[in-house]
Tab-separated table of C-alpha atoms in Angstrom:
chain	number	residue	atom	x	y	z
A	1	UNK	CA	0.000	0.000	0.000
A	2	UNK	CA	0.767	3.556	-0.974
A	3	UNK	CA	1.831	5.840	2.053
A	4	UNK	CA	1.547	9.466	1.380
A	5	UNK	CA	2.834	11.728	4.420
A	6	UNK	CA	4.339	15.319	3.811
A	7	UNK	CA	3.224	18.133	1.350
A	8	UNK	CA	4.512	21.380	1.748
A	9	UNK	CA	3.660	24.641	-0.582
A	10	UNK	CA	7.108	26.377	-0.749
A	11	UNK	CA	10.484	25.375	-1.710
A	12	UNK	CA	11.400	25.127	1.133
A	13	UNK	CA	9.227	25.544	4.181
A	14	UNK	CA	5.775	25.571	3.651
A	15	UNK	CA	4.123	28.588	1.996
A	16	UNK	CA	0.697	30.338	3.082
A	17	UNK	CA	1.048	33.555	1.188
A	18	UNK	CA	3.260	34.639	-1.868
A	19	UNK	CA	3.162	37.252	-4.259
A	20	UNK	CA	4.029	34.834	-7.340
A	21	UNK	CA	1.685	35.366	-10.160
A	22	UNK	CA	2.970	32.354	-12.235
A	23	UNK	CA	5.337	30.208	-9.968
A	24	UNK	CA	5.297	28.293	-7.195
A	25	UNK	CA	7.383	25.264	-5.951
A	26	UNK	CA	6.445	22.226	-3.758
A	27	UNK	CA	7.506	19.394	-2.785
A	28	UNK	CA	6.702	16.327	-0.382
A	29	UNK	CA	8.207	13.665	1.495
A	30	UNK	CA	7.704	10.248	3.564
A	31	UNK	CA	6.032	8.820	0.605
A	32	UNK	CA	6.553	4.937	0.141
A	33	UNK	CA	5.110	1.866	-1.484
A	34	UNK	CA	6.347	-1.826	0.132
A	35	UNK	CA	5.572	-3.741	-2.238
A	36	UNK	CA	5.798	-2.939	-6.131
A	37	UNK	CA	7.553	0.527	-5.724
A	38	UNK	CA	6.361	3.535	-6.659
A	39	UNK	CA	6.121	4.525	-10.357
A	40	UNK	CA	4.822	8.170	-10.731
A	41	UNK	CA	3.849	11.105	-9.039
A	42	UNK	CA	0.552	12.828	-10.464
A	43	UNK	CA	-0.020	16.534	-8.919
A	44	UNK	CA	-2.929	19.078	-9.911
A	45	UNK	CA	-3.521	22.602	-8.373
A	46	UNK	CA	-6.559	24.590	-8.028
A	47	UNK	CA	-8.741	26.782	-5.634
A	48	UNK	CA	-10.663	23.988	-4.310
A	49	UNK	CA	-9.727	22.379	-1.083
A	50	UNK	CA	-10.882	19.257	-1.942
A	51	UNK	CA	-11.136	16.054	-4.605
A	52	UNK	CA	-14.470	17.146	-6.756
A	53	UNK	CA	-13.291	14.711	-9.618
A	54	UNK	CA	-12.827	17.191	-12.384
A	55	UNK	CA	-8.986	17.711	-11.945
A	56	UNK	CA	-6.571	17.693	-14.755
A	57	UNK	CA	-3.548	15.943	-13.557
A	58	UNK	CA	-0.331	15.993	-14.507
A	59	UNK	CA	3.045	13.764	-14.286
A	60	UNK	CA	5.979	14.714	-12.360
A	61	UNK	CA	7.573	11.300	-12.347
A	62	UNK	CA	9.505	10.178	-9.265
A	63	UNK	CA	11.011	13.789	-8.243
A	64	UNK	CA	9.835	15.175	-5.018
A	65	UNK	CA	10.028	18.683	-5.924
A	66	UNK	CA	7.704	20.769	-8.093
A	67	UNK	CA	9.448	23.660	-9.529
A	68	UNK	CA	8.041	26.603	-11.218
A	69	UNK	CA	4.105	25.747	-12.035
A	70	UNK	CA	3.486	27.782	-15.124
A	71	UNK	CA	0.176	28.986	-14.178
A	72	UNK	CA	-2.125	32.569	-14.011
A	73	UNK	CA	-2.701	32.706	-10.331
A	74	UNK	CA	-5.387	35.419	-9.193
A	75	UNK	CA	-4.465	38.009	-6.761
A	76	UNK	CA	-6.401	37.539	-3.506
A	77	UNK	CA	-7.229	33.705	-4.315
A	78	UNK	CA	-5.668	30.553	-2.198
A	79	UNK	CA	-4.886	27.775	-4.256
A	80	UNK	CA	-4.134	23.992	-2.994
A	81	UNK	CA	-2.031	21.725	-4.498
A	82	UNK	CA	-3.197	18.005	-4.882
A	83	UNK	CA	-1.063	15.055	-4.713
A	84	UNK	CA	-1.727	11.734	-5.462
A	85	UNK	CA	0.914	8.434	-6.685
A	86	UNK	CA	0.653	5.162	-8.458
A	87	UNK	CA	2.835	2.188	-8.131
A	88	UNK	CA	4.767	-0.244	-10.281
A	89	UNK	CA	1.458	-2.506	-10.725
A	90	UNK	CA	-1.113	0.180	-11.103
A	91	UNK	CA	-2.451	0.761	-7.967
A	92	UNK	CA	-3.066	4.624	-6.578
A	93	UNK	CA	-2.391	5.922	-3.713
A	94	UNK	CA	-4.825	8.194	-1.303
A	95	UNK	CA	-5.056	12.083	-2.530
A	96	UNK	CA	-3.321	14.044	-0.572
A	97	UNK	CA	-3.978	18.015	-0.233
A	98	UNK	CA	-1.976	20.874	0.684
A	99	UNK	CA	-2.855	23.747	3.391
A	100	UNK	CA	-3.391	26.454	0.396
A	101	UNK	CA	-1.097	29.258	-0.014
A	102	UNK	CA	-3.056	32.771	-0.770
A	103	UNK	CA	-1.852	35.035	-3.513
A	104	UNK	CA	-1.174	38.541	-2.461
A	105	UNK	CA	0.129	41.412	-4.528
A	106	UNK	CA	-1.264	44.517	-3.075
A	107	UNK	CA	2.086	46.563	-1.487
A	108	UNK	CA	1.750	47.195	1.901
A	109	UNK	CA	1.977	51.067	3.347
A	110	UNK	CA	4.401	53.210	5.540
A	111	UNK	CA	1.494	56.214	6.460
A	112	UNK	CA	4.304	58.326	8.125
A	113	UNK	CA	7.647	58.956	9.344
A	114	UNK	CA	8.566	61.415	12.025
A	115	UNK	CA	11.253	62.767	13.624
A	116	UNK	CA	11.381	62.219	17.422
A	117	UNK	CA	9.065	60.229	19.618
A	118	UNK	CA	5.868	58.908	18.038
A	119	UNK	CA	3.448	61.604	18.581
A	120	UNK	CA	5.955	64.351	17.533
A	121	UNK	CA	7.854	65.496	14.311
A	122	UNK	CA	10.433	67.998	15.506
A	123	UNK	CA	12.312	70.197	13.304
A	124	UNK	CA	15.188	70.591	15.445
A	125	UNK	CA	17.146	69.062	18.014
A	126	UNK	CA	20.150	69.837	20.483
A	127	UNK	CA	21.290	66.655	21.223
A	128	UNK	CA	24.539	65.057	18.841
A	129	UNK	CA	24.878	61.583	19.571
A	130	UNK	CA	20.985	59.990	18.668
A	131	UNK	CA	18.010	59.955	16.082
A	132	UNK	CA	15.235	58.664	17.518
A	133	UNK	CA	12.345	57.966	14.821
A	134	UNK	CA	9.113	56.668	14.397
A	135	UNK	CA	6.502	55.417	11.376
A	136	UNK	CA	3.519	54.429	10.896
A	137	UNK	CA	2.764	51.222	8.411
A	138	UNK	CA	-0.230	48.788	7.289
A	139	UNK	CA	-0.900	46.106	4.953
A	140	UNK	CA	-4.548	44.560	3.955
A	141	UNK	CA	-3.387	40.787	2.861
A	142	UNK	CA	-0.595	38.793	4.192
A	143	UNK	CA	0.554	41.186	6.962
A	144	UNK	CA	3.560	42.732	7.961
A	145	UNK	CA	6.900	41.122	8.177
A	146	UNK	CA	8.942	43.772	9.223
A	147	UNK	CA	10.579	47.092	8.738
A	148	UNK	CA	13.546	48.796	7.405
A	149	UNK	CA	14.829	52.363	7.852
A	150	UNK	CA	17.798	54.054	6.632
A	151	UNK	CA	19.379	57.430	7.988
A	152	UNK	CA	20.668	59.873	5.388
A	153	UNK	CA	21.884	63.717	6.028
A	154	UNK	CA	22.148	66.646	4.162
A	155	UNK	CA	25.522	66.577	2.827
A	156	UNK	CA	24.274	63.527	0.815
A	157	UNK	CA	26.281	60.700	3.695
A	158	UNK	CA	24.585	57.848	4.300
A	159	UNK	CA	24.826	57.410	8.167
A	160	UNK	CA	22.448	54.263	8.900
A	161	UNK	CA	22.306	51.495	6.117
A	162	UNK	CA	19.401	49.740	5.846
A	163	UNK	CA	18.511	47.872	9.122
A	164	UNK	CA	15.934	45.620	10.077
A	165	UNK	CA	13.422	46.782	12.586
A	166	UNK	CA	11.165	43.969	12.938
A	167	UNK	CA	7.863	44.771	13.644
A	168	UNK	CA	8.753	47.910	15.855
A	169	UNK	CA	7.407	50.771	14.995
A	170	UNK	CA	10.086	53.549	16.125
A	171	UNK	CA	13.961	53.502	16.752
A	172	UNK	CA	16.275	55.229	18.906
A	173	UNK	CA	19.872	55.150	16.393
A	174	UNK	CA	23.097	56.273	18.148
A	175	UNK	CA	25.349	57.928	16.044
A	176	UNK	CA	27.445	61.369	16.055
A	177	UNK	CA	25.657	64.088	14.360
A	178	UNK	CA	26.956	66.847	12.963
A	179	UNK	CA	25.613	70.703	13.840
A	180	UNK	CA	23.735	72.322	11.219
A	181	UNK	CA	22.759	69.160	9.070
A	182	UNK	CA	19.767	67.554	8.058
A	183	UNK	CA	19.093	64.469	9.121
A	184	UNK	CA	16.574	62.340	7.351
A	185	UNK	CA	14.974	58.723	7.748
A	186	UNK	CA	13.805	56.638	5.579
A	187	UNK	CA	11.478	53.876	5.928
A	188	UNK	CA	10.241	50.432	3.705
A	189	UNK	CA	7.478	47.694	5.102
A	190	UNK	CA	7.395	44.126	4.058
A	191	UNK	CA	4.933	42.118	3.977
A	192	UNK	CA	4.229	38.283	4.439
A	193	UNK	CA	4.153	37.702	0.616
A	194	UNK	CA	7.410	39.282	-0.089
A	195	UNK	CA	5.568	42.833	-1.230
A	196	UNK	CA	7.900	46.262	-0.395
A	197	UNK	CA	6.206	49.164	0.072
A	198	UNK	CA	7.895	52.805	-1.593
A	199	UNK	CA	10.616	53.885	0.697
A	200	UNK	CA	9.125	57.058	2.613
A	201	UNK	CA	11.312	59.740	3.712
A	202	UNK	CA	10.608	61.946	7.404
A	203	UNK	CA	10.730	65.870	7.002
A	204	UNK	CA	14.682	65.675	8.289
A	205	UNK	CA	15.577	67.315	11.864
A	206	UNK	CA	18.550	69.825	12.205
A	207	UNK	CA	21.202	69.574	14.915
A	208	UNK	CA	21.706	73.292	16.596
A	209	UNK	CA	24.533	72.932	19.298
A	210	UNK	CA	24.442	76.305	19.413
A	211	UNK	CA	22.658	78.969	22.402
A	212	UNK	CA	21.448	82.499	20.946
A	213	UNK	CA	23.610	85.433	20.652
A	214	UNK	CA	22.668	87.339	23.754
A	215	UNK	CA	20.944	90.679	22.773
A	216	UNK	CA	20.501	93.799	24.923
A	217	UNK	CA	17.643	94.398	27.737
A	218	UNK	CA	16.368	97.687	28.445
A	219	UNK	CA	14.502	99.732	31.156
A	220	UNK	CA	11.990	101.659	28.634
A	221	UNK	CA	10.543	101.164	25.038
A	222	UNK	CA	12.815	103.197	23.182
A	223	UNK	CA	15.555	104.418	25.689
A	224	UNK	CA	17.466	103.032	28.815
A	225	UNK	CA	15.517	104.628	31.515
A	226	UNK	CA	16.712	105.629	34.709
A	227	UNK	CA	13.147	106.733	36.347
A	228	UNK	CA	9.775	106.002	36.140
A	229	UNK	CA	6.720	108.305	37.349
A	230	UNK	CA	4.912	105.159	37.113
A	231	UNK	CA	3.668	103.433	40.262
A	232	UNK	CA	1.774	100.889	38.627
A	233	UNK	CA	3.566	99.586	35.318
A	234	UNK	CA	7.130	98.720	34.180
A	235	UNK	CA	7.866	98.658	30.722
A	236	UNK	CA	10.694	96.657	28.971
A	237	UNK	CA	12.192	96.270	25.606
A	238	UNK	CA	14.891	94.441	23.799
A	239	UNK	CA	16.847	93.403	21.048
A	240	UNK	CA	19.794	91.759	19.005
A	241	UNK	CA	18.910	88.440	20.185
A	242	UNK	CA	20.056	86.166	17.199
A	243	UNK	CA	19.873	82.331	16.369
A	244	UNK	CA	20.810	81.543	13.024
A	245	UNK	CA	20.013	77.607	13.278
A	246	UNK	CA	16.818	76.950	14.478
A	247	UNK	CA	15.707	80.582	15.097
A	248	UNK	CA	14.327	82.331	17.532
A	249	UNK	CA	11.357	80.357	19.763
C-alpha cells in the first residue's frame, strides 16, 4: 500500500502567502510503497480544497520537488495543491492536499515617518549623539513582516544602512551628528508575501549645538531709563537676540 505523508507549498518551508503570479514550488516527502515501488507522481492545483473529480492531472515522475508551475494565479485567491501516486502494478495511492497558499500582490503602506518620539515630528534638536524615529505602516493581505529604515543627512552621507526593525514601529539610532545638518529617515514595510512598500522619507531634523547670541535688555521702550513716574507699570524692551540655526522660539 501507498503511504503518502508530507506536502509542503514552498520550496522550502511551507508557503501560506506569496506574491508569485505564475510560480510556485512544492515538494513532499515520507512517501513509500512496500511492495511494487512507486512509479509516478501525479499533482494538480486549483482553488478547491478538496477532490471534486474534475482535476486535470499531470506527471511529475519520481522527483519530489515541483518547480516553477506555469500557471495565471489570481491576486487575492488561495490555491491547494493536490497530490496523489501510483505504483509499479497500477495501484493509486490516497489524494493528498496541501494547506493552500493565498496570492497577495497589493504593497503594503508606511502612512508616516517622524522625527522624534511617536506623537511628535520635531524640526530641530540639540542633542549630537541619537536619532530617535518613528513610522507608521499597514498592509490589507498577508501582513507585515517587518521594517527597514535608513538614515541619510544633508551633505548627501549615508549614516544608517538599511537595518531591520522587525515589527517595531520607532527607533532610537546612536550615532554622532553633525551641527547644522539635516538628518533624514527613511522607511520600507514588508509584507508576508514578499511585497515592499515605496521607501518614505521623514521631514529631516537639524542639529543646533548652538545657544542664541545674547541681545541687549532695556529699562523703557525706546531708551534706557533711569526713572519712572509710574507706580503701577514697568515697561521693557529688547533686542539683538540672534539664532541663526533653528531661530528664535
Amino acid at each position: 500500500q501507498i503511504q503518502l505523508a508530507t506536502l509542503s507549498d514552498g520550496p522550502a518551508e511551507d508557503l501560506d502567502w506569496t506574491n508569485q503570479t505564475s510560480t510556485i514550488s512544492a515538494w513532499w516527502s515520507d512517501i513509500s510503497d512496500t511492495t511494487s515501488g512507486l512509479a509516478e507522481y501525479l499533482y494538480t492545483i486549483d482553488t478547491e480544497s478538496i477532490i471534486t473529480g474534475t482535476e486535470s492531472w499531470f506527471s511529475n515522475g519520481l522527483s519530489e520537488n515541483l518547480d516553477q508551475i506555469d500557471g495565471s494565479f489570481d491576486n487575492g485567491s488561495t490555491y491547494y495543491l493536490k497530490l496523489k501516486a501510483k505504483d509499479a502494478v497500477g495501484n493509486w495511492s490516497d489524494h493528498l492536499i496541501s494547506d493552500g497558499f493565498t496570492i497577495d500582490t497589493d504593497l503594503p503602506l508606511v502612512s508616516h515617518v517622524g522625527d522624534h518620539w511617536i506623537g511628535d515630528d520635531l524640526d530641530y534638536q540639540n542633542q549630537s549623539d541619537s536619532l530617535r524615529i518613528h513610522w507608521r505602516g499597514s498592509d490589507a493581505a498577508s501582513g507585515l513582516d517587518k521594517y527597514r529604515y535608513l538614515i541619510t543627512s544633508s551633505d548627501s552621507d549615508t549614516l544608517v544602512q538599511w537595518t531591520d526593525a522587525g515589527l517595531d514601529t520607532s527607533a532610537v539610532v546612536h550615532i554622532s551628528l553633525t551641527e547644522n545638518l539635516i538628518y533624514t529617515a527613511q522607511v520600507m514595510a514588508f509584507d508576508v508575501a514578499g511585497n515592499s512598500s515605496e521607501v518614505v522619507s521623514s521631514d529631516g531634523i537639524l542639529i543646533d549645538m548652538t545657544a542664541p547670541v545674547t541681545g541687549t535688555l532695556i529699562d523703557g521702550a525706546l531708551v534706557d531709563a533711569a526713572f519712572t513716574g509710574s507706580n503701577s507699570d514697568l515697561e521693557f524692551s529688547w533686542s539683538g537676540f540672534i539664532d541663526a540655526s533653528s531661530q528664535i522660539e
